[in-house]
Coordinates of C-alpha atoms in Angstrom, one line a residue:
X77 CA 20.1 -7.9 19.8
X78 CA 21.0 -7.8 16.1
X79 CA 18.9 -5.4 14.1
X80 CA 17.1 -6.5 10.9
X81 CA 17.0 -4.2 7.9
X82 CA 14.6 -4.7 5.0
X83 CA 16.1 -4.2 1.5
X84 CA 13.4 -4.0 -1.2
X85 CA 14.4 -5.1 -4.7
X86 CA 17.0 -7.4 -3.3
X87 CA 17.9 -8.9 -6.7
X88 CA 19.0 -5.6 -8.2
X89 CA 22.6 -4.6 -8.7
X90 CA 22.6 -1.7 -6.2
X91 CA 20.7 -3.8 -3.6
X92 CA 23.3 -6.5 -3.9
X93 CA 26.0 -4.1 -2.7
X94 CA 23.8 -2.7 0.0
X95 CA 23.0 -6.3 1.3
X96 CA 26.7 -7.3 1.2
X97 CA 27.6 -4.2 3.3
X98 CA 24.9 -4.8 5.8
X99 CA 25.7 -8.4 6.3
X100 CA 29.4 -7.6 6.7
X101 CA 28.5 -5.1 9.4
X102 CA 26.5 -7.8 11.3
X103 CA 22.9 -6.9 10.4
X104 CA 20.2 -9.4 9.6
X105 CA 18.8 -8.6 6.2
X106 CA 15.3 -9.4 4.9
X107 CA 15.1 -8.9 1.1
X108 CA 12.1 -8.6 -1.1
X109 CA 12.2 -10.6 -4.3
X110 CA 9.5 -11.4 -6.9
X111 CA 10.2 -15.2 -7.1
X112 CA 12.1 -18.2 -5.7
X113 CA 14.5 -17.9 -8.7
X114 CA 15.4 -14.3 -7.7
X115 CA 15.9 -15.5 -4.1
X116 CA 18.4 -18.1 -5.4
X117 CA 20.1 -15.5 -7.5
X118 CA 20.6 -13.3 -4.4
X119 CA 21.8 -16.2 -2.2
X120 CA 24.3 -17.3 -4.9
X121 CA 25.9 -13.9 -4.6
X122 CA 26.3 -14.1 -0.8
X123 CA 29.2 -15.7 1.0
X124 CA 28.2 -18.9 2.8
X125 CA 29.2 -17.4 6.2
X126 CA 26.5 -14.7 5.8
X127 CA 23.6 -16.7 4.5
X128 CA 22.1 -17.4 7.9
X129 CA 21.7 -13.7 8.4
X130 CA 19.5 -13.4 5.2
X131 CA 15.8 -14.0 4.8
X132 CA 13.3 -13.3 2.0
X133 CA 9.8 -12.2 1.4
X134 CA 8.2 -12.7 -2.0
X135 CA 6.5 -9.5 -3.2
X136 CA 5.1 -10.2 -6.7
X137 CA 3.8 -6.7 -7.3
X138 CA 3.3 -3.4 -5.5
X139 CA -0.3 -3.6 -4.1
X140 CA -1.7 -1.9 -1.1
X141 CA -0.8 -4.8 1.3
X142 CA 2.2 -6.3 -0.6
X143 CA 4.8 -5.1 2.0
X144 CA 2.8 -6.0 5.2
X145 CA 4.8 -9.2 5.9
X146 CA 8.1 -7.7 4.7
X147 CA 8.0 -4.8 7.1
X148 CA 6.9 -6.7 10.2
X149 CA 9.5 -6.5 13.0
X150 CA 12.2 -4.7 11.0
X151 CA 14.4 -2.0 12.4
X152 CA 14.9 -0.1 9.2
X153 CA 14.0 -0.1 5.5
X154 CA 16.2 0.6 2.5
X155 CA 13.9 0.9 -0.5
X156 CA 15.8 0.1 -3.7
X157 CA 13.0 -1.6 -5.7
X158 CA 11.6 0.2 -8.7
X159 CA 10.1 -1.3 -11.8
X160 CA 12.0 -0.8 -15.0
X161 CA 11.7 -2.3 -18.5
X162 CA 12.2 -1.1 -22.0
X163 CA 8.9 -2.1 -23.6
X164 CA 6.7 0.5 -22.0
X165 CA 3.6 1.9 -23.7
X166 CA 2.5 4.0 -20.8
X167 CA 5.5 5.2 -18.8
X168 CA 3.4 6.9 -16.1
X169 CA 1.4 3.7 -15.3
X170 CA 4.3 1.2 -15.8
X171 CA 7.2 3.1 -14.2
X172 CA 6.3 6.4 -12.4
X173 CA 3.2 5.4 -10.4
X174 CA 4.8 2.1 -9.1
X175 CA 7.9 4.1 -8.1
X176 CA 5.8 6.5 -6.1
X177 CA 3.4 3.9 -4.6
X178 CA 6.1 1.4 -3.7
X179 CA 7.8 3.4 -0.9
X180 CA 4.6 4.8 0.5
X181 CA 3.1 1.3 0.7
X182 CA 6.2 0.0 2.4
X183 CA 5.9 2.7 5.1

């Protein structure tokens, strides 16, 4: 049976390389993205032969139950998602706390 790995933050640069590696090794990959546009962006970077091994779950933000669907029936999790943007007025609230809560909520 083929194993399924969840990759959070699937549209990020680093996640793209992780996803490519996993697909080439024969894994099914479930990626979290924030929108259908990000899903398309990820699919556009995947060779046609691997697209059937890829699925997505939309996670708009990191809330207490946001990863429930994403983690269902996966064999492993690679957590790459972390919010980042330059226009931050409260770094702890906008960057640090989501980076802490994201992995713990995924688990």
